[in-house]
Short mmCIF file of C-alpha atoms in Angstrom, two decimals:
data_model
loop_
_atom_site.label_atom_id
_atom_site.label_comp_id
_atom_site.label_asym_id
_atom_site.label_seq_id
_atom_site.Cartn_x
_atom_site.Cartn_y
_atom_site.Cartn_z
CA UNK A 30 2.63 1.66 -17.79
CA UNK A 31 4.63 -1.50 -17.20
CA UNK A 32 3.58 -3.49 -14.17
CA UNK A 33 5.37 -6.43 -12.56
CA UNK A 34 2.36 -8.60 -13.34
CA UNK A 35 -0.34 -8.38 -15.96
CA UNK A 36 -3.10 -9.25 -13.54
CA UNK A 37 -3.21 -8.83 -9.78
CA UNK A 38 -6.22 -10.72 -8.40
CA UNK A 39 -8.47 -8.04 -6.92
CA UNK A 40 -10.69 -10.10 -4.64
CA UNK A 41 -14.04 -8.46 -3.88
CA UNK A 42 -13.69 -9.59 -0.25
CA UNK A 43 -10.23 -8.04 0.30
CA UNK A 44 -10.30 -4.25 -0.24
CA UNK A 45 -6.91 -2.87 -1.28
CA UNK A 46 -5.64 0.68 -1.51
CA UNK A 47 -2.13 1.55 -2.60
CA UNK A 48 -0.42 4.53 -0.98
CA UNK A 49 1.92 5.77 -3.70
CA UNK A 50 4.41 8.60 -3.31
CA UNK A 51 8.00 9.56 -3.87
CA UNK A 52 10.43 9.07 -1.01
CA UNK A 53 10.31 12.02 1.36
CA UNK A 54 6.61 12.73 0.83
CA UNK A 55 5.64 11.41 4.26
CA UNK A 56 3.90 8.09 3.55
CA UNK A 57 4.86 6.43 6.80
CA UNK A 58 4.20 9.55 8.89
CA UNK A 59 0.74 9.86 7.37
CA UNK A 60 -0.02 6.17 7.94
CA UNK A 61 1.05 6.55 11.59
CA UNK A 62 -1.56 9.29 11.95
CA UNK A 63 -4.29 7.46 9.99
CA UNK A 64 -4.08 3.95 11.46
CA UNK A 65 -5.27 4.80 15.01
CA UNK A 66 -8.13 6.88 13.57
CA UNK A 67 -9.19 4.04 11.28
CA UNK A 68 -9.02 1.60 14.20
CA UNK A 69 -11.24 3.96 16.26
CA UNK A 70 -13.81 3.64 13.47
CA UNK A 71 -13.79 -0.12 13.86
CA UNK A 72 -11.64 -0.98 10.83
CA UNK A 73 -9.01 -3.73 10.98
CA UNK A 74 -6.33 -2.44 8.64
CA UNK A 75 -3.40 -4.52 7.41
CA UNK A 76 -0.37 -2.81 5.89
CA UNK A 77 2.02 -4.31 3.36
CA UNK A 78 5.12 -2.13 3.02
CA UNK A 79 7.70 -2.39 0.28
CA UNK A 80 11.34 -1.94 1.27
CA UNK A 81 13.89 -0.95 -1.39
CA UNK A 82 16.77 -2.57 0.42
CA UNK A 83 17.71 -5.65 2.37
CA UNK A 84 16.32 -5.63 5.89
CA UNK A 85 16.18 -7.96 8.85
CA UNK A 86 13.62 -8.06 11.64
CA UNK A 87 15.61 -10.74 13.45
CA UNK A 88 18.60 -10.20 15.74
CA UNK A 89 21.89 -12.01 15.21
CA UNK A 90 22.56 -14.41 18.05
CA UNK A 91 18.88 -15.04 18.85
CA UNK A 92 17.63 -18.61 18.40
CA UNK A 93 15.30 -17.69 15.52
CA UNK A 94 18.13 -15.93 13.66
CA UNK A 95 20.46 -18.89 14.19
CA UNK A 96 17.83 -21.34 12.93
CA UNK A 97 17.06 -19.19 9.86
CA UNK A 98 20.78 -18.94 9.10
CA UNK A 99 20.96 -22.74 9.42
CA UNK A 100 18.36 -23.10 6.67
CA UNK A 101 14.86 -22.88 8.18
CA UNK A 102 12.59 -21.40 5.51
CA UNK A 103 10.18 -20.16 6.55
CA UNK A 104 11.07 -19.43 10.14
CA UNK A 105 8.07 -18.54 12.29
CA UNK A 106 8.60 -17.26 15.81
CA UNK A 107 5.57 -16.69 18.03
CA UNK A 108 4.75 -15.53 21.52
CA UNK A 109 1.58 -14.61 23.37
CA UNK A 110 1.87 -11.04 22.04
CA UNK A 111 2.98 -11.40 18.40
CA UNK A 112 4.42 -13.57 15.69
CA UNK A 113 6.89 -13.03 12.88
CA UNK A 114 7.32 -15.07 9.73
CA UNK A 115 10.73 -14.75 8.09
CA UNK A 116 11.75 -16.25 4.78
CA UNK A 117 14.77 -15.85 2.57
CA UNK A 118 13.82 -14.95 -1.02
CA UNK A 119 17.16 -14.95 -2.84
CA UNK A 120 15.67 -16.10 -6.16
CA UNK A 121 13.20 -13.21 -6.37
CA UNK A 122 14.22 -10.05 -8.14
CA UNK A 123 11.40 -8.17 -6.39
CA UNK A 124 8.78 -8.87 -3.73
CA UNK A 125 5.63 -10.51 -5.14
CA UNK A 126 2.55 -8.60 -3.99
CA UNK A 127 0.24 -11.47 -4.97
CA UNK A 128 2.06 -13.79 -2.54
CA UNK A 129 2.05 -11.17 0.22
CA UNK A 130 -1.70 -10.61 -0.16
CA UNK A 131 -2.26 -14.37 0.10
CA UNK A 132 -0.42 -14.29 3.44
CA UNK A 133 -2.54 -11.41 4.77
CA UNK A 134 -5.95 -12.56 3.45
CA UNK A 135 -6.57 -15.30 6.07
CA UNK A 136 -6.46 -12.60 8.77
CA UNK A 137 -9.60 -11.08 7.20
CA UNK A 138 -8.70 -7.40 7.45
CA UNK A 139 -11.35 -4.84 6.50
CA UNK A 140 -8.76 -3.05 4.35
CA UNK A 141 -5.20 -3.65 3.17
CA UNK A 142 -3.09 -0.54 2.65
CA UNK A 143 -0.17 -1.21 0.32
CA UNK A 144 2.72 1.21 0.79
CA UNK A 145 5.06 1.24 -2.18
CA UNK A 146 4.52 -1.30 -4.98
CA UNK A 147 3.55 1.75 -7.07
CA UNK A 148 3.95 -0.06 -10.41
CA UNK A 149 1.42 -2.76 -9.46
CA UNK A 150 -2.11 -2.63 -10.90
CA UNK A 151 -4.25 -1.70 -7.92
CA UNK A 152 -6.26 1.38 -6.94
CA UNK A 153 -4.08 4.04 -5.35
CA UNK A 154 -4.08 7.21 -3.33
CA UNK A 155 -1.16 9.28 -4.55
CA UNK A 156 0.54 11.59 -2.06
CA UNK A 157 2.15 14.55 -3.78
CA UNK A 158 4.27 17.46 -2.60
CA UNK A 159 5.39 19.71 -5.49
CA UNK A 160 8.19 21.07 -3.28
CA UNK A 161 10.04 17.73 -3.73
CA UNK A 162 10.45 18.48 -7.45
CA UNK A 163 9.25 15.03 -8.51
CA UNK A 164 6.65 14.36 -11.23
CA UNK A 165 3.01 13.71 -10.46
CA UNK A 166 2.22 10.06 -11.29
CA UNK A 167 -1.55 10.35 -11.87
CA UNK A 168 -1.04 11.20 -15.56
CA UNK A 169 0.75 7.91 -16.27
CA UNK A 170 -1.04 5.68 -13.76
CA UNK A 171 -4.74 5.11 -14.48
CA UNK A 172 -5.05 3.28 -11.14
CA UNK A 173 -4.72 6.52 -9.13
CA UNK A 174 -8.16 7.31 -7.68
CA UNK A 175 -7.25 10.37 -5.62
CA UNK A 176 -4.31 12.70 -5.08
CA UNK A 177 -3.62 14.09 -1.61
CA UNK A 178 -1.53 17.20 -2.03
CA UNK A 179 -0.59 20.46 -0.35
CA UNK A 180 -0.96 22.50 -3.57
CA UNK A 181 -3.58 23.25 -6.25
CA UNK A 182 -3.44 20.76 -9.15
CA UNK A 183 -5.21 19.90 -12.40
CA UNK A 184 -6.31 16.28 -12.22
CA UNK A 185 -7.99 13.90 -14.68
CA UNK A 186 -11.76 13.46 -14.54
CA UNK A 187 -12.70 10.92 -11.93
CA UNK A 188 -9.66 11.64 -9.72
CA UNK A 189 -10.41 13.31 -6.41
CA UNK A 190 -8.18 15.98 -4.90
CA UNK A 191 -7.66 15.67 -1.15
CA UNK A 192 -5.82 17.95 1.26
CA UNK A 193 -2.65 16.17 2.34
CA UNK A 194 -2.63 18.15 5.60
CA UNK A 195 -6.25 17.32 6.57
CA UNK A 196 -5.91 14.02 8.41
CA UNK A 197 -9.63 13.95 9.30
CA UNK A 198 -10.69 14.27 5.64
CA UNK A 199 -8.13 11.64 4.60
CA UNK A 200 -9.40 9.32 7.34
CA UNK A 201 -12.98 9.83 6.09
CA UNK A 202 -11.97 9.05 2.49
CA UNK A 203 -9.99 5.92 3.42
CA UNK A 204 -12.63 4.69 5.91
CA UNK A 205 -15.19 4.81 3.08
CA UNK A 206 -12.92 2.85 0.72
CA UNK A 207 -14.04 -0.71 1.68
CA UNK A 208 -17.65 0.18 0.72
CA UNK A 209 -16.44 1.64 -2.61
CA UNK A 210 -14.05 -1.25 -3.32
CA UNK A 211 -16.34 -3.49 -5.45
CA UNK A 212 -16.82 -0.64 -7.96
CA UNK A 213 -13.17 0.52 -7.92
CA UNK A 214 -11.34 -2.64 -8.99
CA UNK A 215 -10.34 -1.44 -12.48
CA UNK A 216 -8.28 1.44 -13.85
CA UNK A 217 -9.79 4.73 -14.99
CA UNK A 218 -11.12 4.73 -18.54
CA UNK A 219 -8.59 5.58 -21.27
CA UNK A 220 -10.31 8.83 -22.26
CA UNK A 221 -9.87 10.35 -18.81
CA UNK A 222 -6.77 12.48 -19.33
CA UNK A 223 -5.10 15.22 -17.35
CA UNK A 224 -6.48 18.64 -18.38
CA UNK A 225 -4.01 21.01 -20.01
#
């Protein structure tokens, strides 16, 4: 498997879990259901989401947008309730997950969920719906630790099967991830293949 980087620093103090799935699987909908439940359990969860297109969180005409257009990089706008850091990255072909993690780390979250970035070398929960007609990634990605699905599947040894429609069980599995993190910071062994 080709990854954007050979080595993503997997800091023992910053538990990461990728949420990998094809478009249309329901990643964002699932995260919307999971995040309040994880917060109720006392976990501070950061999310880094990959976007496949240009996007803008700023509004044309607002002071921050005007200053960013004039060349401010980065542009940070803050209020009592929130802050937003905006930077132009025209020289980057793709977002750099290492840089994004460095931005999140000082906030000391208990867990960072990484939505998208599926080619990056980090432990992942794969969401899979056979009805979409897309291939299962666990066979080619040794970083997949569990597959949440709505159908029976054959999975490699060491890969857990979770019910994609059981939000309580998924919350339990993800809530336990920070404790498992120190032992989960490497891919599955080469001999662990998908059964035929």
